[in-house]
C-alpha cells in the first residue's frame, strides 16, 4: 500500500456494493490500508465469494442488505463508498427498476448515512452520463448526450440523478462528496456472463469460438485495469475535489482492436462474428483525464496487453480452460 493511503489507517469505511467487482477490490485495498470496513450488498449482481477471503478478518464484515431500504450502520463512519448498482447493460436491462431505485433511493440513503455520521461520500458515477458523446475525449465539463427514455436511460439517468443528489446534499447540508466518473474497467472478478465485451470476448476465445461483435466493431472504448482504477478512486476519495472527476484510461481502441488483443492474450484466434448494434450504444468513449492528473497526480499505468493477460488468467480459471 502506497504511503498516500495511510489516511485509511484506523478509519471506518462503509462500501455499498462491496461484494461486486469494483466494491470487492476497494474492500481489499481499504482493509490492507488498515481501515475497518463494512460491506453492504444484496448480492443482486455481486458474489459473496468476491470477499470470502476477508470475512472473518478483524475489522471486516459483510452485511446482506438492500441499500434502497433504511441504511443503518452502528458506530462511527468516516467514508461511505456508494458502489451499489447493476453496472453492465445486460444487468441493468434485466433489472431496470432496481437500477433506477439504487441510483436514486440508494444514493439518498447513502447521503443520509454520510450526513448522520459526518462522513465523506464517494459516488460511483459513470462515463455513461455522457451518453453517446458528440465530443471526444469527454471532459467533465461536457453535459452529455443521453436518451432519457431509451432502454439505457434507466442507468444513465439514475447516475445523473445521483450526481445531482450528491451535490444537493453538499450544497444544502455541507456533506463532503467526491464523484468519480468511472470509465470501462476490467480485471479479475468480472462475471463471465455479465454481457460486457471483455468477458464475452474471453469466453469465446477460450472456447475457440468466434468473438461476438455488436455493430461493425468500429465503435471505440477506453479500458482501465482494475488496480489502476481503484488507485484513482482512493486518491479521489482523499482529495479535495468536490466536482466530478473522470477516472479511466485514455488509451482508446476500437472494439475490433480489442477483440484482436483478447485473442492475442489467449493465444487462440477463432475470429469474430457480427451481431446487431444495441440501441443507443455509444460510438466513441474516451476520458479526458487532465483533471485527474492535475488534482490527483494519477493516471492509468497498466498497458492493455498486461491487463488482458492478468484478466485472462482469471477467466481461464473460471472456465477450467
Ligand atoms: P457489480 O455488479 O459487480 O457490483 C455492484 C454491486 O452492487 C453488486 O455486488 C450488487 O449485488 C450490488 N447491488 C446492486 N443493487 C443493490 C442494492 N439495492 N442494495 C445492495 N447492493 C446492491 O458492478 P461493478 O462493475 O462493480 O460496478 C460498481 C459501481 O461502479 C456501480 O455503481 C457502477 O455503476 C459503477 N461503474 C462501474 C464501471 C465498470 O466498468 N465496472 C463503469 C462505470 C461505473
PDB file of C-alpha atoms in Angstrom, residues 77-207:
ATOM      1  CA  UNK A  77     -18.216   6.080   9.872  1.00  0.00           C
ATOM      2  CA  UNK A  78     -15.571   8.174   8.106  1.00  0.00           C
ATOM      3  CA  UNK A  79     -16.184   7.170   4.482  1.00  0.00           C
ATOM      4  CA  UNK A  80     -19.227   5.929   2.569  1.00  0.00           C
ATOM      5  CA  UNK A  81     -18.397   4.472  -0.855  1.00  0.00           C
ATOM      6  CA  UNK A  82     -21.555   4.037  -2.961  1.00  0.00           C
ATOM      7  CA  UNK A  83     -20.748   1.320  -5.491  1.00  0.00           C
ATOM      8  CA  UNK A  84     -24.090  -0.489  -5.394  1.00  0.00           C
ATOM      9  CA  UNK A  85     -25.768  -0.701  -8.808  1.00  0.00           C
ATOM     10  CA  UNK A  86     -26.151  -3.130 -11.659  1.00  0.00           C
ATOM     11  CA  UNK A  87     -23.398  -1.920 -13.996  1.00  0.00           C
ATOM     12  CA  UNK A  88     -23.402  -3.882 -17.244  1.00  0.00           C
ATOM     13  CA  UNK A  89     -26.031  -3.333 -19.955  1.00  0.00           C
ATOM     14  CA  UNK A  90     -27.252  -6.929 -19.580  1.00  0.00           C
ATOM     15  CA  UNK A  91     -27.738  -6.376 -15.842  1.00  0.00           C
ATOM     16  CA  UNK A  92     -29.447  -3.018 -15.953  1.00  0.00           C
ATOM     17  CA  UNK A  93     -31.695  -4.037 -18.826  1.00  0.00           C
ATOM     18  CA  UNK A  94     -32.710  -7.099 -16.773  1.00  0.00           C
ATOM     19  CA  UNK A  95     -33.256  -5.032 -13.590  1.00  0.00           C
ATOM     20  CA  UNK A  96     -34.356  -1.597 -14.859  1.00  0.00           C
ATOM     21  CA  UNK A  97     -36.393  -0.607 -11.810  1.00  0.00           C
ATOM     22  CA  UNK A  98     -33.802  -1.854  -9.299  1.00  0.00           C
ATOM     23  CA  UNK A  99     -31.212   0.171 -11.251  1.00  0.00           C
ATOM     24  CA  UNK A 100     -33.288   3.345 -11.037  1.00  0.00           C
ATOM     25  CA  UNK A 101     -34.016   2.688  -7.352  1.00  0.00           C
ATOM     26  CA  UNK A 102     -30.424   2.078  -6.305  1.00  0.00           C
ATOM     27  CA  UNK A 103     -29.219   5.179  -8.191  1.00  0.00           C
ATOM     28  CA  UNK A 104     -31.943   7.367  -6.653  1.00  0.00           C
ATOM     29  CA  UNK A 105     -33.239   5.938  -3.355  1.00  0.00           C
ATOM     30  CA  UNK A 106     -29.944   4.156  -2.680  1.00  0.00           C
ATOM     31  CA  UNK A 107     -27.969   7.364  -3.225  1.00  0.00           C
ATOM     32  CA  UNK A 108     -30.396   9.238  -0.962  1.00  0.00           C
ATOM     33  CA  UNK A 109     -29.883   6.635   1.795  1.00  0.00           C
ATOM     34  CA  UNK A 110     -26.104   6.716   1.289  1.00  0.00           C
ATOM     35  CA  UNK A 111     -26.062  10.501   1.600  1.00  0.00           C
ATOM     36  CA  UNK A 112     -28.308  10.318   4.659  1.00  0.00           C
ATOM     37  CA  UNK A 113     -25.830   7.933   6.278  1.00  0.00           C
ATOM     38  CA  UNK A 114     -22.896  10.193   5.385  1.00  0.00           C
ATOM     39  CA  UNK A 115     -24.715  13.217   6.776  1.00  0.00           C
ATOM     40  CA  UNK A 116     -25.706  11.493  10.018  1.00  0.00           C
ATOM     41  CA  UNK A 117     -22.141  10.272  10.606  1.00  0.00           C
ATOM     42  CA  UNK A 118     -20.289  13.336   9.337  1.00  0.00           C
ATOM     43  CA  UNK A 119     -18.676  11.024   6.758  1.00  0.00           C
ATOM     44  CA  UNK A 120     -17.366  11.752   3.262  1.00  0.00           C
ATOM     45  CA  UNK A 121     -19.199  10.067   0.376  1.00  0.00           C
ATOM     46  CA  UNK A 122     -17.555   8.706  -2.768  1.00  0.00           C
ATOM     47  CA  UNK A 123     -20.137   8.203  -5.516  1.00  0.00           C
ATOM     48  CA  UNK A 124     -19.511   5.708  -8.313  1.00  0.00           C
ATOM     49  CA  UNK A 125     -20.825   7.640 -11.293  1.00  0.00           C
ATOM     50  CA  UNK A 126     -20.058   6.634 -14.839  1.00  0.00           C
ATOM     51  CA  UNK A 127     -18.926   7.708 -18.280  1.00  0.00           C
ATOM     52  CA  UNK A 128     -22.496   6.807 -19.296  1.00  0.00           C
ATOM     53  CA  UNK A 129     -23.570  10.239 -18.024  1.00  0.00           C
ATOM     54  CA  UNK A 130     -22.006  11.431 -21.316  1.00  0.00           C
ATOM     55  CA  UNK A 131     -24.381   9.141 -23.296  1.00  0.00           C
ATOM     56  CA  UNK A 132     -23.445   8.890 -26.989  1.00  0.00           C
ATOM     57  CA  UNK A 133     -21.000  11.808 -26.829  1.00  0.00           C
ATOM     58  CA  UNK A 134     -20.611  14.447 -29.509  1.00  0.00           C
ATOM     59  CA  UNK A 135     -17.128  15.368 -28.236  1.00  0.00           C
ATOM     60  CA  UNK A 136     -14.143  13.056 -27.912  1.00  0.00           C
ATOM     61  CA  UNK A 137     -12.397  12.746 -25.488  1.00  0.00           C
ATOM     62  CA  UNK A 138     -15.007  13.661 -22.881  1.00  0.00           C
ATOM     63  CA  UNK A 139     -14.049  16.314 -20.292  1.00  0.00           C
ATOM     64  CA  UNK A 140     -16.022  16.671 -17.039  1.00  0.00           C
ATOM     65  CA  UNK A 141     -17.450  19.952 -18.362  1.00  0.00           C
ATOM     66  CA  UNK A 142     -19.332  18.115 -21.158  1.00  0.00           C
ATOM     67  CA  UNK A 143     -23.039  17.793 -20.307  1.00  0.00           C
ATOM     68  CA  UNK A 144     -23.635  14.661 -22.332  1.00  0.00           C
ATOM     69  CA  UNK A 145     -25.979  13.351 -24.999  1.00  0.00           C
ATOM     70  CA  UNK A 146     -28.298  10.931 -23.206  1.00  0.00           C
ATOM     71  CA  UNK A 147     -31.591   9.481 -24.401  1.00  0.00           C
ATOM     72  CA  UNK A 148     -33.600   9.540 -21.156  1.00  0.00           C
ATOM     73  CA  UNK A 149     -36.354   7.210 -22.398  1.00  0.00           C
ATOM     74  CA  UNK A 150     -34.255   4.637 -24.271  1.00  0.00           C
ATOM     75  CA  UNK A 151     -33.502   1.275 -22.651  1.00  0.00           C
ATOM     76  CA  UNK A 152     -30.132   2.507 -21.318  1.00  0.00           C
ATOM     77  CA  UNK A 153     -31.786   5.591 -19.813  1.00  0.00           C
ATOM     78  CA  UNK A 154     -32.502   3.627 -16.617  1.00  0.00           C
ATOM     79  CA  UNK A 155     -28.789   3.514 -15.870  1.00  0.00           C
ATOM     80  CA  UNK A 156     -27.646   6.809 -17.374  1.00  0.00           C
ATOM     81  CA  UNK A 157     -30.391   8.886 -15.784  1.00  0.00           C
ATOM     82  CA  UNK A 158     -30.094   7.153 -12.410  1.00  0.00           C
ATOM     83  CA  UNK A 159     -26.417   8.122 -12.364  1.00  0.00           C
ATOM     84  CA  UNK A 160     -27.125  11.681 -13.495  1.00  0.00           C
ATOM     85  CA  UNK A 161     -29.728  11.944 -10.729  1.00  0.00           C
ATOM     86  CA  UNK A 162     -27.254  10.533  -8.198  1.00  0.00           C
ATOM     87  CA  UNK A 163     -24.688  13.217  -9.113  1.00  0.00           C
ATOM     88  CA  UNK A 164     -27.350  15.933  -8.751  1.00  0.00           C
ATOM     89  CA  UNK A 165     -28.433  14.499  -5.389  1.00  0.00           C
ATOM     90  CA  UNK A 166     -24.849  14.286  -4.125  1.00  0.00           C
ATOM     91  CA  UNK A 167     -24.194  17.922  -4.979  1.00  0.00           C
ATOM     92  CA  UNK A 168     -27.545  18.997  -3.480  1.00  0.00           C
ATOM     93  CA  UNK A 169     -26.529  17.328  -0.179  1.00  0.00           C
ATOM     94  CA  UNK A 170     -23.177  19.050  -0.412  1.00  0.00           C
ATOM     95  CA  UNK A 171     -24.696  22.487  -1.031  1.00  0.00           C
ATOM     96  CA  UNK A 172     -27.665  22.144   1.307  1.00  0.00           C
ATOM     97  CA  UNK A 173     -26.190  20.107   4.167  1.00  0.00           C
ATOM     98  CA  UNK A 174     -22.444  20.528   3.721  1.00  0.00           C
ATOM     99  CA  UNK A 175     -21.865  16.791   3.183  1.00  0.00           C
ATOM    100  CA  UNK A 176     -18.430  16.176   1.683  1.00  0.00           C
ATOM    101  CA  UNK A 177     -18.868  14.371  -1.633  1.00  0.00           C
ATOM    102  CA  UNK A 178     -16.477  13.006  -4.233  1.00  0.00           C
ATOM    103  CA  UNK A 179     -17.864  11.979  -7.633  1.00  0.00           C
ATOM    104  CA  UNK A 180     -15.956   9.501  -9.786  1.00  0.00           C
ATOM    105  CA  UNK A 181     -16.996   9.240 -13.426  1.00  0.00           C
ATOM    106  CA  UNK A 182     -15.732   5.731 -13.969  1.00  0.00           C
ATOM    107  CA  UNK A 183     -14.880   4.595 -17.499  1.00  0.00           C
ATOM    108  CA  UNK A 184     -14.952   0.917 -18.536  1.00  0.00           C
ATOM    109  CA  UNK A 185     -12.933  -1.074 -16.052  1.00  0.00           C
ATOM    110  CA  UNK A 186     -11.865  -4.704 -16.383  1.00  0.00           C
ATOM    111  CA  UNK A 187      -9.990  -7.339 -14.433  1.00  0.00           C
ATOM    112  CA  UNK A 188     -10.351 -10.364 -12.171  1.00  0.00           C
ATOM    113  CA  UNK A 189     -13.806 -10.876 -10.540  1.00  0.00           C
ATOM    114  CA  UNK A 190     -15.731  -9.758 -13.608  1.00  0.00           C
ATOM    115  CA  UNK A 191     -18.535 -12.220 -14.227  1.00  0.00           C
ATOM    116  CA  UNK A 192     -18.294 -14.335 -17.362  1.00  0.00           C
ATOM    117  CA  UNK A 193     -21.971 -13.745 -18.116  1.00  0.00           C
ATOM    118  CA  UNK A 194     -22.196 -10.008 -17.407  1.00  0.00           C
ATOM    119  CA  UNK A 195     -22.524  -9.251 -21.109  1.00  0.00           C
ATOM    120  CA  UNK A 196     -19.668  -6.720 -21.335  1.00  0.00           C
ATOM    121  CA  UNK A 197     -17.243  -7.033 -24.236  1.00  0.00           C
ATOM    122  CA  UNK A 198     -14.249  -8.281 -22.250  1.00  0.00           C
ATOM    123  CA  UNK A 199     -15.950 -11.271 -20.546  1.00  0.00           C
ATOM    124  CA  UNK A 200     -17.795 -12.130 -23.767  1.00  0.00           C
ATOM    125  CA  UNK A 201     -14.555 -11.995 -25.783  1.00  0.00           C
ATOM    126  CA  UNK A 202     -12.594 -14.089 -23.271  1.00  0.00           C
ATOM    127  CA  UNK A 203     -15.372 -16.640 -23.028  1.00  0.00           C
ATOM    128  CA  UNK A 204     -15.447 -17.040 -26.813  1.00  0.00           C
ATOM    129  CA  UNK A 205     -11.666 -17.038 -27.290  1.00  0.00           C
ATOM    130  CA  UNK A 206     -11.073 -19.573 -24.504  1.00  0.00           C
ATOM    131  CA  UNK A 207     -13.735 -21.832 -26.070  1.00  0.00           C
TER     132      UNK A 207
END
